[in-house]
Coordinates of C-alpha atoms and ligand atoms in Angstrom, one line a residue:
X1 CA 0.0 0.0 -0.1
X2 CA 1.5 3.4 -1.0
X3 CA 0.1 6.9 -1.1
X4 CA -0.3 8.1 -4.8
X5 CA -1.4 11.5 -6.0
X6 CA -4.8 11.6 -7.5
X7 CA -3.1 13.1 -10.7
X8 CA -1.0 9.8 -10.8
X9 CA -3.8 7.3 -10.5
X10 CA -4.5 5.0 -13.5
X11 CA -7.4 2.8 -13.9
X12 CA -7.0 -0.8 -12.5
X13 CA -5.3 0.3 -9.4
X14 CA -6.8 -1.1 -6.3
X15 CA -7.8 1.2 -3.4
X16 CA -5.5 0.2 -0.3
X17 CA -7.4 2.2 2.4
X18 CA -10.9 3.3 2.5
X19 CA -11.8 6.8 1.2
X20 CA -14.3 8.5 3.4
X21 CA -16.0 11.8 3.6
X22 CA -16.7 14.1 6.7
X23 CA -20.3 12.8 7.2
X24 CA -19.0 9.3 7.8
X25 CA -19.8 8.2 4.2
X26 CA -17.3 5.9 2.5
X27 CA -16.8 6.8 -1.1
X28 CA -14.6 3.8 -2.0
X29 CA -14.0 0.8 -0.1
X30 CA -10.6 -1.0 0.6
X31 CA -10.1 -3.4 -2.3
X32 CA -12.2 -1.3 -5.0
X33 CA -10.6 -1.2 -8.5
X34 CA -10.2 2.4 -9.7
X35 CA -11.9 3.2 -13.0
X36 CA -11.5 6.6 -15.0
X37 CA -14.9 7.5 -13.5
X38 CA -13.9 7.0 -9.9
X39 CA -10.5 9.1 -10.3
X40 CA -12.5 11.8 -12.0
X41 CA -14.9 11.7 -9.0
X42 CA -12.0 11.8 -6.3
X43 CA -10.5 15.0 -8.0
X44 CA -14.0 16.6 -7.9
X45 CA -14.5 15.7 -4.3
X46 CA -11.1 17.5 -3.6
X47 CA -8.9 14.3 -2.7
X48 CA -5.4 15.0 -3.4
X49 CA -3.9 11.5 -2.8
X50 CA -5.2 8.2 -1.8
X51 CA -3.7 4.8 -0.7
X52 CA -3.3 2.2 -3.5
X53 CA -2.5 -1.4 -3.3
X54 CA -0.8 -1.9 -6.7
X55 CA 0.5 -5.1 -8.4
X56 CA 4.2 -4.4 -7.7
X57 CA 3.5 -4.3 -3.9
X58 CA 0.7 -6.6 -4.1
X59 CA 3.0 -9.4 -5.5
X60 CA 5.3 -8.8 -2.6
X61 CA 2.7 -9.5 -0.1
X62 CA 3.2 -6.6 2.0
X63 CA 1.3 -6.9 5.2
X64 CA -1.0 -4.0 6.0
X65 CA -0.3 -1.7 9.0
X66 CA -3.2 -0.8 11.4
X67 CA -4.2 2.5 12.1
X68 CA -3.9 3.7 15.7
X69 CA -7.8 3.9 16.0
X70 CA -10.2 1.8 14.2
X71 CA -11.7 3.1 10.8
X72 CA -15.1 3.0 12.4
X73 CA -14.2 5.1 15.5
X74 CA -12.4 7.6 13.2
X75 CA -15.5 7.9 11.1
X76 CA -17.6 8.4 14.2
X77 CA -15.2 11.0 15.4
X78 CA -15.0 13.0 12.1
X79 CA -18.7 13.2 11.5
X80 CA -19.2 14.1 15.2
X81 CA -16.9 17.0 15.0
X82 CA -18.2 18.0 11.7
X83 CA -21.9 18.2 12.9
X84 CA -20.9 20.1 16.1
X85 CA -18.8 22.7 14.2
X86 CA -21.2 23.1 11.3
X87 CA -24.2 23.6 13.7
X88 CA -22.1 25.9 15.9
X89 CA -21.0 28.0 12.8
X90 CA -24.7 28.2 11.3
X91 CA -26.3 29.1 14.6
X92 CA -23.5 31.6 15.5
X93 CA -23.3 29.7 18.9
X94 CA -21.4 31.5 21.7
X95 CA -20.5 28.3 23.4
X96 CA -19.5 24.8 22.2
X97 CA -20.1 21.8 24.2
X98 CA -19.3 18.2 22.7
X99 CA -22.3 16.3 22.7
X100 CA -22.3 13.0 24.7
X101 CA -21.8 10.7 21.8
X102 CA -18.7 12.7 20.8
X103 CA -17.3 12.4 24.3
X104 CA -17.9 8.5 24.2
X105 CA -16.0 8.4 21.0
X106 CA -13.0 10.1 22.6
X107 CA -13.2 7.6 25.5
X108 CA -13.2 4.8 22.7
X109 CA -10.2 6.4 21.2
X110 CA -8.5 6.6 24.5
X111 CA -9.0 2.8 25.0
X112 CA -7.9 1.9 21.6
X113 CA -4.7 4.0 21.7
X114 CA -3.7 2.7 25.2
X115 CA -4.4 -0.8 24.0
X116 CA -3.1 -0.5 20.7
X117 CA -0.8 -3.5 20.1
X118 CA 0.8 -2.1 16.7
X119 CA 4.5 -1.5 17.4
X120 CA 4.8 1.6 15.5
X121 CA 2.2 4.0 14.0
X122 CA 2.0 4.3 10.3
X123 CA 0.3 7.5 9.2
X124 CA -2.5 6.6 6.5
X125 CA -4.5 9.6 6.4
X126 CA -6.6 10.6 3.4
X127 CA -9.0 13.7 3.4
X128 CA -10.8 16.2 1.0
X129 CA -9.5 19.5 1.0
X130 CA -12.7 21.0 2.2
X131 CA -13.2 18.8 5.0
X132 CA -9.5 19.3 6.3
X133 CA -10.5 20.8 9.7
X134 CA -12.7 17.7 10.6
X135 CA -10.1 15.2 9.8
X136 CA -7.3 17.4 11.2
X137 CA -9.1 17.6 14.6
X138 CA -9.5 13.9 15.0
X139 CA -5.9 13.3 13.8
X140 CA -4.4 15.7 16.3
X141 CA -6.6 14.0 19.0
X142 CA -5.3 10.4 18.0
X143 CA -1.8 11.6 17.8
X144 CA -1.9 13.6 20.9
X145 CA -3.3 10.4 22.8
X146 CA -0.2 8.4 21.5
X147 CA 2.2 11.0 23.1
X148 CA 0.1 11.0 26.3
X149 CA 0.1 7.4 26.5
X150 CA 3.9 7.3 26.0
X151 CA 4.5 9.5 28.8
X152 CA 2.1 7.6 31.0
X153 CA -0.9 9.8 31.5
X154 CA -3.7 8.4 33.4
X155 CA -6.9 7.6 31.6
X156 CA -8.6 10.6 33.1
X157 CA -5.8 12.9 31.9
X158 CA -5.9 11.2 28.5
X159 CA -9.6 11.7 28.2
X160 CA -9.1 15.5 29.0
X161 CA -6.2 15.7 26.5
X162 CA -8.4 14.0 24.0
X163 CA -11.4 16.2 24.2
X164 CA -9.0 19.4 24.2
X165 CA -7.0 18.1 21.2
X166 CA -10.4 17.4 19.3
X167 CA -11.6 20.7 20.0
X168 CA -8.3 22.7 19.6
X169 CA -9.3 24.4 16.3
X170 CA -13.1 25.3 17.1
X171 CA -12.1 29.0 17.0
X172 CA -11.8 28.5 13.2
X173 CA -15.5 28.5 12.7
X174 CA -15.2 32.3 13.2
X175 CA -12.4 32.8 10.7
X176 CA -13.7 33.5 7.2
X177 CA -13.5 30.3 5.0
X178 CA -11.7 32.3 2.2
X179 CA -8.8 32.9 4.4
X180 CA -8.6 29.4 5.8
X181 CA -8.6 27.9 2.3
X182 CA -6.7 30.6 0.5
X183 CA -4.3 28.8 -1.9
X184 CA -1.6 31.4 -1.7
X185 CA 0.3 33.3 1.2
X186 CA -1.7 35.0 3.6
X187 CA -1.2 38.8 4.0
X188 CA -0.3 40.3 7.5
X189 CA -3.8 41.2 8.1
X190 CA -5.3 37.8 7.1
X191 CA -2.6 36.1 9.3
X192 CA -3.6 38.3 12.3
X193 CA -7.3 37.0 11.8
X194 CA -6.1 33.4 11.8
X195 CA -4.3 33.8 14.9
X196 CA -7.5 34.9 16.6
X197 CA -8.8 31.4 16.3
X198 CA -7.0 30.6 19.5
X199 CA -9.0 33.5 21.4
X200 CA -12.1 32.5 19.8
X201 CA -11.7 28.9 21.0
X202 CA -11.1 30.2 24.6
X203 CA -14.5 31.9 24.4
X204 CA -16.4 29.2 22.8
X205 CA -15.0 26.4 25.2
X206 CA -15.5 28.6 28.3
X207 CA -17.6 25.8 29.8
X208 CA -14.7 23.5 29.7
X209 CA -11.7 25.3 31.2
X210 CA -9.0 22.5 30.5
X211 CA -10.0 22.4 26.8
X212 CA -10.2 26.1 26.6
X213 CA -6.5 26.2 28.0
X214 CA -5.5 23.6 25.4
X215 CA -7.2 25.4 22.4
X216 CA -6.2 28.7 23.5
X217 CA -2.4 28.0 24.0
X218 CA -1.8 25.4 21.2
X219 CA 0.2 27.8 19.0
X220 CA 2.2 29.0 22.0
X221 CA 6.0 27.9 21.5
X222 CA 8.7 27.5 24.4
X223 CA 10.9 30.2 22.9
X224 CA 8.3 33.0 22.8
X225 CA 7.7 32.7 18.9
X226 CA 4.2 31.5 19.4
X227 CA 0.8 33.2 19.5
X228 CA -1.6 34.7 20.8
X229 CA 0.3 35.7 23.8
X230 CA 3.8 34.9 23.1
X231 CA 4.2 32.8 26.3
X232 CA 7.5 31.2 27.1
X233 CA 9.1 28.0 28.6
X234 CA 7.5 27.4 32.1
X235 CA 4.3 29.0 30.9
X236 CA 3.1 26.4 28.5
X237 CA 1.9 23.2 30.2
X238 CA 3.1 19.8 28.8
X239 CA -0.7 18.7 27.7
X240 CA -0.6 21.8 25.6
X241 CA 2.7 21.2 24.0
X242 CA 1.4 17.8 23.2
X243 CA -1.5 19.3 21.3
X244 CA 1.0 21.6 19.5
X245 CA 3.5 18.7 18.5
X246 CA 0.4 16.5 17.0
X247 CA -1.1 19.6 15.3
X248 CA 2.2 20.5 13.7
X249 CA 2.9 17.0 12.4
X250 CA -0.6 16.5 11.1
X251 CA -0.5 19.7 9.3
X252 CA 2.9 19.1 7.7
X253 CA 1.9 15.7 6.4
X254 CA -1.5 16.8 5.1
X255 CA -2.0 17.9 1.4
X256 CA -3.0 21.6 1.7
X257 CA -4.6 24.0 -0.7
X258 CA -1.2 26.0 -0.8
X259 CA 1.4 22.9 -0.8
X260 CA 1.6 19.4 -1.1
X261 CA 2.0 17.1 2.0
X262 CA 5.5 16.3 3.3
X263 CA 6.5 12.8 3.8
X264 CA 6.5 11.5 7.5
X265 CA 10.3 11.4 7.6
X266 CA 10.4 15.0 6.4
X267 CA 7.8 16.0 9.0
X268 CA 9.5 13.9 11.7
X269 CA 13.0 15.8 10.9
X270 CA 11.2 19.2 11.2
X271 CA 9.9 18.2 14.5
X272 CA 13.0 17.1 15.9
X273 CA 14.6 20.4 14.8
X274 CA 12.0 22.2 16.8
X275 CA 12.8 20.3 20.0
X276 CA 13.7 22.6 22.8
X277 CA 13.0 25.5 20.8
X278 CA 9.3 25.1 20.2
X279 CA 8.5 22.0 22.4
X280 CA 10.1 20.2 25.2
X281 CA 12.6 17.7 23.7
X282 CA 11.4 14.7 25.8
X283 CA 7.9 15.2 24.5
X284 CA 9.0 15.5 20.9
X285 CA 10.9 12.3 21.3
X286 CA 7.8 10.7 23.1
X287 CA 6.1 11.2 19.8
X288 CA 9.0 10.6 17.3
X289 CA 9.7 7.1 18.6
X290 CA 6.1 6.1 17.9
X291 CA 5.8 7.1 14.4
X292 CA 7.2 5.2 11.5
X293 CA 9.4 7.7 9.4
X294 CA 8.9 5.4 6.3
X295 CA 5.4 3.9 6.6
X296 CA 4.6 0.4 5.3
X297 CA 4.6 0.3 1.5
X298 CA 7.2 3.2 1.0
X299 CA 9.6 2.3 -1.7
X300 CA 13.2 3.3 -0.5
X301 CA 16.8 3.0 -1.6
X302 CA 19.2 2.1 1.1
X303 CA 22.8 3.3 1.5
X304 CA 23.9 0.1 -0.1
X305 CA 22.3 1.0 -3.3
X306 CA 19.6 -1.7 -2.7
X307 CA 15.9 -1.0 -3.3
X308 CA 12.9 -2.4 -1.6
X309 CA 9.5 -1.7 0.0
X310 CA 9.3 -1.0 3.8
X311 CA 7.3 -3.9 5.4
X312 CA 7.4 -2.9 9.1
X313 CA 9.3 -0.6 11.6
X314 CA 10.6 -2.0 15.0
X315 CA 9.3 -0.2 18.1
X316 CA 11.7 2.6 19.2
X317 CA 13.6 2.9 15.9
X318 CA 11.3 5.0 13.6
X319 CA 13.8 5.5 11.0
X320 CA 15.2 1.8 10.7
X321 CA 12.6 -0.2 8.8
X322 CA 12.5 -3.7 7.8
X323 CA 12.7 -3.6 3.9
X324 CA 11.9 -6.2 1.6
X325 CA 14.6 -6.0 -1.1
X326 CA 14.0 -6.6 -4.8
X327 CA 16.6 -4.7 -6.6
X328 CA 20.3 -5.6 -5.8
X329 CA 23.0 -3.0 -5.2
X330 CA 24.1 -3.4 -8.7
X331 CA 20.8 -2.6 -10.1
X332 CA 19.8 -6.3 -11.0
X333 CA 16.5 -7.9 -10.0
X334 CA 16.7 -10.2 -7.0
X335 CA 15.4 -13.6 -7.8
X336 CA 13.9 -14.0 -4.4
X337 CA 12.8 -10.8 -2.6
X338 CA 14.0 -11.1 0.9
X339 CA 13.6 -8.9 4.0
X340 CA 16.4 -7.0 5.6
X341 CA 16.6 -5.3 9.0
X342 CA 18.3 -2.0 8.4
X343 CA 18.8 -2.0 12.3
X344 CA 20.7 -5.4 12.3
X345 CA 22.6 -4.7 9.2
X346 CA 23.6 -1.2 10.1
X347 CA 22.0 0.0 7.0
X348 CA 19.9 3.3 6.6
X349 CA 17.3 4.7 4.2
X350 CA 19.3 6.9 1.6
X351 CA 16.2 8.2 0.1
X352 CA 12.6 7.6 -0.8
X353 CA 11.8 6.8 -4.4
X354 CA 9.3 9.1 -6.3
X355 CA 6.2 8.5 -8.2
X356 CA 8.0 8.5 -11.5
X357 CA 10.8 6.0 -10.5
X358 CA 8.0 3.7 -9.2
X359 CA 6.3 3.5 -12.4
X360 CA 9.5 2.9 -14.1
X361 CA 10.2 0.0 -11.7
X362 CA 6.5 -1.4 -12.2
X363 CA 7.0 -1.4 -16.1
X364 CA 10.4 -3.0 -15.9
X365 CA 9.1 -5.6 -13.4
X366 CA 6.1 -6.2 -15.5
X367 CA 8.0 -6.9 -18.7
X368 CA 10.4 -9.0 -17.0
X369 CA 7.4 -11.2 -15.8
X370 CA 5.9 -11.3 -19.4
Ligands
FE2_401 FE1 -4.7 26.0 15.3

């Protein structure tokens, strides 16, 4: 399974992970074979990339990695947030309170993250551009819970963190959509308006002080570079920083109207660079050790010159995947694809292959088989 831009999809490719909308509707189920019509529809709906399970990787029998929360729970959370925010925006609500079902969904997410047996999280997220906010809220919630679990928060604290993370951007309902979805760079005045979403969130969440605090401070940074108040180290509680880390990572790995998604390895590198400048380094590390820099299905070239596909990542070593090799160091095809642990063999990922290289390999492999 690998993430492919919608512009690079071709009929016959098979969907590797379901494509769902903000109301919980599933547009394409896992396993569906793409047609011209489906591809056109995905583009119309505003999807920029989707996961496919193509012949190359299918032949290599790559096991599919599990998400940190179940698809069903994720759908419930996305549609719950969507309904809450839409209704609040339409009615001009002064106060937002998550309904009981949404609170229960957060409890479910806490349980699933705490009990998640998967060794390292593989980020598989697909969303339509116009529904960014709802998916983003749910992702930030799930990722924040991962960090919270790693540092040993209690269930009660995790629940509070989860609700705050889910609600962290509610203030955006008061920021004009043209500004939030602007494809280009924001003007200084527009950016000032965007910054206000933190203050709006404090007002909207006044009945839930812990959530109001998390939402109000999630853009504050330890070195004082954040907003709205330019708080500094010592003034920004760990739970707030956790939401900030999850928020930054999710924003970087998402396709946005003004830029394409960064790969997880690139986003992790940026996060590590922000350690002790923007966020407490221990909290950054608590996150980084849990996230696969090269998700299952990524095609990589190792420093040995060998090429293969990532099949798993050992716990605690996010940049050291196990790779199923199919191209030898001399560029020749390996007769039997075999797995190599980069950790055990002291190898590292030299680079991630791009879409053009992958299609070249697929064609070469195909002509070799026929
Ligand atoms: Fe935000």
